[in-house]
Tab-separated table of C-alpha atoms and ligand atoms in Angstrom:
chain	number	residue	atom	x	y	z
A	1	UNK	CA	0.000	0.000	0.000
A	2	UNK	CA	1.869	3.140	-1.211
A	3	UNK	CA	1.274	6.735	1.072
A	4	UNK	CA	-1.583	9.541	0.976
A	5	UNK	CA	0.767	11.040	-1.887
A	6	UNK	CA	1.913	8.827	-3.941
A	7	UNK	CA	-2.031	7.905	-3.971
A	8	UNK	CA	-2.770	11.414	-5.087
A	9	UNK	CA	-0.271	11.746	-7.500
A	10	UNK	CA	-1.028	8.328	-9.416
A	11	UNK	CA	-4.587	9.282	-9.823
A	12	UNK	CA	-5.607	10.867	-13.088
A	13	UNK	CA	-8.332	11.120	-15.882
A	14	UNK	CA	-7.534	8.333	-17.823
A	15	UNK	CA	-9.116	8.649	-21.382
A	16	UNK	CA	-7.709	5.273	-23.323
A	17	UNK	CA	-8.853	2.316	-21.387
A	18	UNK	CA	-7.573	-1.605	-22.129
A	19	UNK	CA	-10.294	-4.088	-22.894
A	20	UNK	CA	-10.123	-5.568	-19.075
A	21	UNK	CA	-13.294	-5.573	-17.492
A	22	UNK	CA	-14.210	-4.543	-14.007
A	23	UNK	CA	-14.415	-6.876	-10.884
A	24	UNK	CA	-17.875	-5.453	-9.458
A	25	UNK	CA	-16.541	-5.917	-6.033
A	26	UNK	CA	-13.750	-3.126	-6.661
A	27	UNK	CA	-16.715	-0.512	-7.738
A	28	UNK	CA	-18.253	-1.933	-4.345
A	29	UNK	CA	-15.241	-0.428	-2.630
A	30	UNK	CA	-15.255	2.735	-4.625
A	31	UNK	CA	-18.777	3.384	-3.598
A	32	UNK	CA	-17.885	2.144	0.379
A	33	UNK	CA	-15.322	5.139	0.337
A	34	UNK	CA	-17.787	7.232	-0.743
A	35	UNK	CA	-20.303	6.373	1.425
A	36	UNK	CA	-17.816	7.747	4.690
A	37	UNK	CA	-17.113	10.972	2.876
A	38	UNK	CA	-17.715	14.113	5.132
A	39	UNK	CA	-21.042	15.712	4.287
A	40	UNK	CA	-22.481	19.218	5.078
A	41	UNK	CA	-24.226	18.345	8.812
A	42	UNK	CA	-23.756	14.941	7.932
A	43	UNK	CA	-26.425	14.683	4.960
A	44	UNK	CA	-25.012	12.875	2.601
A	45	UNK	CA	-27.055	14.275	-0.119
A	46	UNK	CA	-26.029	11.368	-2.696
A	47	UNK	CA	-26.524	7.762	-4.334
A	48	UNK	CA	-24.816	6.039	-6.906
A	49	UNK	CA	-25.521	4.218	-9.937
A	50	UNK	CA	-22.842	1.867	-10.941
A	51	UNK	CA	-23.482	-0.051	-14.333
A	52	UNK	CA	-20.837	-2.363	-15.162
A	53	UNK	CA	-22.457	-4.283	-17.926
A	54	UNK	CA	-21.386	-4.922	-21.377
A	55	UNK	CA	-25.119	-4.247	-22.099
A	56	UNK	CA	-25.483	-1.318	-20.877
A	57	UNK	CA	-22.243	0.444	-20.070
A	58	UNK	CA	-21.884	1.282	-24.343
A	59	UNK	CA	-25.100	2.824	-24.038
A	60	UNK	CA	-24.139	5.247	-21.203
A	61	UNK	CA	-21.103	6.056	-23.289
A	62	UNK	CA	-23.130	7.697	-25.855
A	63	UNK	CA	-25.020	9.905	-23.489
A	64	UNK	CA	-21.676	11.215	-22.236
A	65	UNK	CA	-20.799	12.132	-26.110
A	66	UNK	CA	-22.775	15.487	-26.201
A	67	UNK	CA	-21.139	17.679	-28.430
A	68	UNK	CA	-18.598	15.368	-30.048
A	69	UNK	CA	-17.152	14.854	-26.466
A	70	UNK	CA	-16.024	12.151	-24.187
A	71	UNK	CA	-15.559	9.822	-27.427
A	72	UNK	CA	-13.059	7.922	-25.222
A	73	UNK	CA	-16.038	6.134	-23.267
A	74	UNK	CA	-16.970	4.318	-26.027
A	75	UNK	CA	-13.783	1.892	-24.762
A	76	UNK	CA	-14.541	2.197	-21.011
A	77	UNK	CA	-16.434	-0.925	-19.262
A	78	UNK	CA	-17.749	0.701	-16.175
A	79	UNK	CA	-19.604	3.889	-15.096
A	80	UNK	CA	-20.858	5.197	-11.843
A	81	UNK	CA	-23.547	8.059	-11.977
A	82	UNK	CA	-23.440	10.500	-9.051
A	83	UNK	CA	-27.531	11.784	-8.336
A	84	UNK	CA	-27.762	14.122	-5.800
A	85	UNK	CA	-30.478	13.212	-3.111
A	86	UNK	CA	-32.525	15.565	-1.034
A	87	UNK	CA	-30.198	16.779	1.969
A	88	UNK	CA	-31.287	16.766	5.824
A	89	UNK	CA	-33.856	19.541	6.549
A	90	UNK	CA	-30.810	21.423	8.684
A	91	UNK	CA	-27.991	20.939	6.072
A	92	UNK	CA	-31.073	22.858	3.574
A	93	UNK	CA	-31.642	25.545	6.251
A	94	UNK	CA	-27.559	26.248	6.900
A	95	UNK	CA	-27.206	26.128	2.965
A	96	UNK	CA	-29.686	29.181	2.712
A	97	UNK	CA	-28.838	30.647	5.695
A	98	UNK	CA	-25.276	30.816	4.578
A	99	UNK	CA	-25.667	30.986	0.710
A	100	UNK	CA	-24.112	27.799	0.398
A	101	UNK	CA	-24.314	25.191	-2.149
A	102	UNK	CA	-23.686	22.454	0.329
A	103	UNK	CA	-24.587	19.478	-1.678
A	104	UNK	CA	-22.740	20.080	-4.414
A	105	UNK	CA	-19.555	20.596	-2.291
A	106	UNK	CA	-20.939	17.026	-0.813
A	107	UNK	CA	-21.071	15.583	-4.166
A	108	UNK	CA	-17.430	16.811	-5.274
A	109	UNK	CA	-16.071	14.680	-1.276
A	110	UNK	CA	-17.812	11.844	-2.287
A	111	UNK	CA	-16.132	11.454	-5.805
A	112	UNK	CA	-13.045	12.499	-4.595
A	113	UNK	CA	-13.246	9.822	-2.065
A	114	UNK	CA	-14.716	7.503	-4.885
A	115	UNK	CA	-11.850	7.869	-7.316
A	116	UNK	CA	-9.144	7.645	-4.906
A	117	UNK	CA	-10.497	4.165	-3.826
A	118	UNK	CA	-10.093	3.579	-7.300
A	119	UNK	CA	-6.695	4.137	-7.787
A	120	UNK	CA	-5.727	2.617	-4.779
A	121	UNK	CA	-7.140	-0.373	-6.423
A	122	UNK	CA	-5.431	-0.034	-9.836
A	123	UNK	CA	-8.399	1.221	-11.480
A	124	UNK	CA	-8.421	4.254	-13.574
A	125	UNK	CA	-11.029	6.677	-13.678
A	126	UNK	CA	-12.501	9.918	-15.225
A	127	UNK	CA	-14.792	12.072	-13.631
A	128	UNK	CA	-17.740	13.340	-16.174
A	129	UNK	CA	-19.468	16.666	-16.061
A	130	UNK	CA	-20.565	16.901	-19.719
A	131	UNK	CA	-23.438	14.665	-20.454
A	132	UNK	CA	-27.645	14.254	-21.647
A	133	UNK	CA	-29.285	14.620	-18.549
A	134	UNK	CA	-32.811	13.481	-19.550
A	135	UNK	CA	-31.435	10.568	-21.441
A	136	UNK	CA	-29.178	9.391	-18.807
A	137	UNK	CA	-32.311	9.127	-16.552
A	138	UNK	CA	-34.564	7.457	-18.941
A	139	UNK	CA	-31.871	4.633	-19.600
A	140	UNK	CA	-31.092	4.153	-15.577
A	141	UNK	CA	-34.828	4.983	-14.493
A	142	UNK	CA	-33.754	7.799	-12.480
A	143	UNK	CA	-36.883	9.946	-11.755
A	144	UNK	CA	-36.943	12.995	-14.005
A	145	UNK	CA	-37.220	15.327	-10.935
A	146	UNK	CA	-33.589	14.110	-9.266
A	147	UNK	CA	-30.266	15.611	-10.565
A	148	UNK	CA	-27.453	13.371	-12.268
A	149	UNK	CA	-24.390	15.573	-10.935
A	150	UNK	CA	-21.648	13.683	-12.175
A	151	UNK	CA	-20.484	10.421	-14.381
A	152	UNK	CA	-17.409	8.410	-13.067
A	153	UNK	CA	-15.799	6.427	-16.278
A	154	UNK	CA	-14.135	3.356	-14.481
A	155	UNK	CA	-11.762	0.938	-16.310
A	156	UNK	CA	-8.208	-0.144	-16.891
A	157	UNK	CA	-5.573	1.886	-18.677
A	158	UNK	CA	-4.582	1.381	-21.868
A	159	UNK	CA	-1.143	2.067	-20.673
A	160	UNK	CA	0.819	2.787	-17.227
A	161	UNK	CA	2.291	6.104	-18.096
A	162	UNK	CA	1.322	8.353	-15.561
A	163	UNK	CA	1.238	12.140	-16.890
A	164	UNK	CA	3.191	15.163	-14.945
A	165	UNK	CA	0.186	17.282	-13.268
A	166	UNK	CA	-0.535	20.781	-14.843
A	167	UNK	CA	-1.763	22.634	-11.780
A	168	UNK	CA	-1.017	26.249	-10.530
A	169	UNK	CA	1.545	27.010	-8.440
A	170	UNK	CA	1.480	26.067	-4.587
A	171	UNK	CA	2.369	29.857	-4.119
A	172	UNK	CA	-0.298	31.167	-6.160
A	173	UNK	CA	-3.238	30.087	-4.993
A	174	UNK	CA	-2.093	29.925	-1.055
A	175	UNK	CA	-1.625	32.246	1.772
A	176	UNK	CA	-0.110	31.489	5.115
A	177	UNK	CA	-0.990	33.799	7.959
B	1	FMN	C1	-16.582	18.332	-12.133
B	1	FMN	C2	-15.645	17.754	-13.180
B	1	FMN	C3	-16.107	17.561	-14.476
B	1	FMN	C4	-15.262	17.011	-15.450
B	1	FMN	N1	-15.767	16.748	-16.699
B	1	FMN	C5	-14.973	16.134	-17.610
B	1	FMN	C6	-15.516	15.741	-18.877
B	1	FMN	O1	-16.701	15.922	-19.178
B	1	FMN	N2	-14.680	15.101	-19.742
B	1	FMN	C7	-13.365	14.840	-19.444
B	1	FMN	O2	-12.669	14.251	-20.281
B	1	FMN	N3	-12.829	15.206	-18.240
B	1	FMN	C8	-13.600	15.827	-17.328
B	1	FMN	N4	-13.079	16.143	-16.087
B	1	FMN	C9	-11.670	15.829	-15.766
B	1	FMN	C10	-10.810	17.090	-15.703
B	1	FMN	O3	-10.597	17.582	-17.007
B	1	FMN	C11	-9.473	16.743	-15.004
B	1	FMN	O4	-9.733	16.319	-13.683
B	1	FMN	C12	-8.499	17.916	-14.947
B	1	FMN	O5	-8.131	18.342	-16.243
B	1	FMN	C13	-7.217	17.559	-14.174
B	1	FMN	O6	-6.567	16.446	-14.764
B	1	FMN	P1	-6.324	15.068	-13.997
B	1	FMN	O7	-7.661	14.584	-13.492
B	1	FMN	O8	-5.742	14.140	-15.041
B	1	FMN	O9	-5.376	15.321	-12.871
B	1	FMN	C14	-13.908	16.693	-15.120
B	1	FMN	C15	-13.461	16.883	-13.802
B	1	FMN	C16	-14.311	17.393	-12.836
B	1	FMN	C17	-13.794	17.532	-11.410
């Protein structure tokens, strides 16, 4: 088991998956790790979808491929689809009370928890913001009044390269006081 950092480091979107398919009991993992993520007041304003099927999973793919997108999915096994669930009744009131999106702040823990299980698993992932709403829920019969927030691609990489991180500077976006 490698450190917190060497975890963090190894994980990346990976957009050229192998042909392996996906043990279901890893994605049970990845959604365990989610499932302890810190929430606003403890709401955990989430549930997950996880469709690893060969059925189904190439129809997913093409609701990620709005816009000429994503095309990469076509190749990926495995998808879990983030819906955001009605928070607690408090973690609602603090969120107005404090102009705070809470449960999207939730949703962003729980992936972050959810892809770092992943990759200390050896699976790849890539976390999906662009994507057909409505036809997303049709396909998973997710009622049309819920929210899909996000679309995990899950699978194997094509290779083991792992790319240098672009990111800003530690200095520019930090302030010790
Ligand atoms: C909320 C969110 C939405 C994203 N949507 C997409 C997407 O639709 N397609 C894609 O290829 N990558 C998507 N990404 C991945 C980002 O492009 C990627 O995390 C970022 O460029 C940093 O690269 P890294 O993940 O390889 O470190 C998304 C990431 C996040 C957090």
């Amino acid at each position: 088991m490698e450190n917190f950092f060497e975890l963090i480091a190894k994980r990346e979107s990976c957009r050229d998956y192998s042909e392996k398919q996906v043990d279901t009991e890893i994605l049970r993992k990845c959604i365990e790790a989610a499932r302890i993520a810190p929430s606003a007041c403890n709401s955990q304003p989430w549930s997950f979808t996880v469709v690893n099927n060969s059925g189904l999973s190439p129809k997913v793919a093409k609701c990620l491929q709005e816009l000429g997108m994503n095309k990469f999915t076509d190749k990926c096994p495995a998808f879990v689809v983030v819906t955001e669930e009605e928070a607690t009744l408090i973690a609602r009131i603090g969120g107005k009370a404090k102009n705070q999106e809470y449960a999207s702040i939730d949703i962003g823990l729980a992936t972050a928890h959810l892809v770092l299980a992943a990759a200390e698993q050896g699976l790849s992932t890539c976390i999906i913001g662009m994507f057909n709403e409505r036809q997303r829920k049709e396909m998973l019969d997710i009622p049309k009044q819920k929210r899909i927030r996000l679309v995990i691609a899950a699978g194997y990489a094509a290779t083991d390269k792992i790319r240098e991180k672009n990111r800003k500077n530690l200095e520019d976006i930090s302030r010790f006081m």
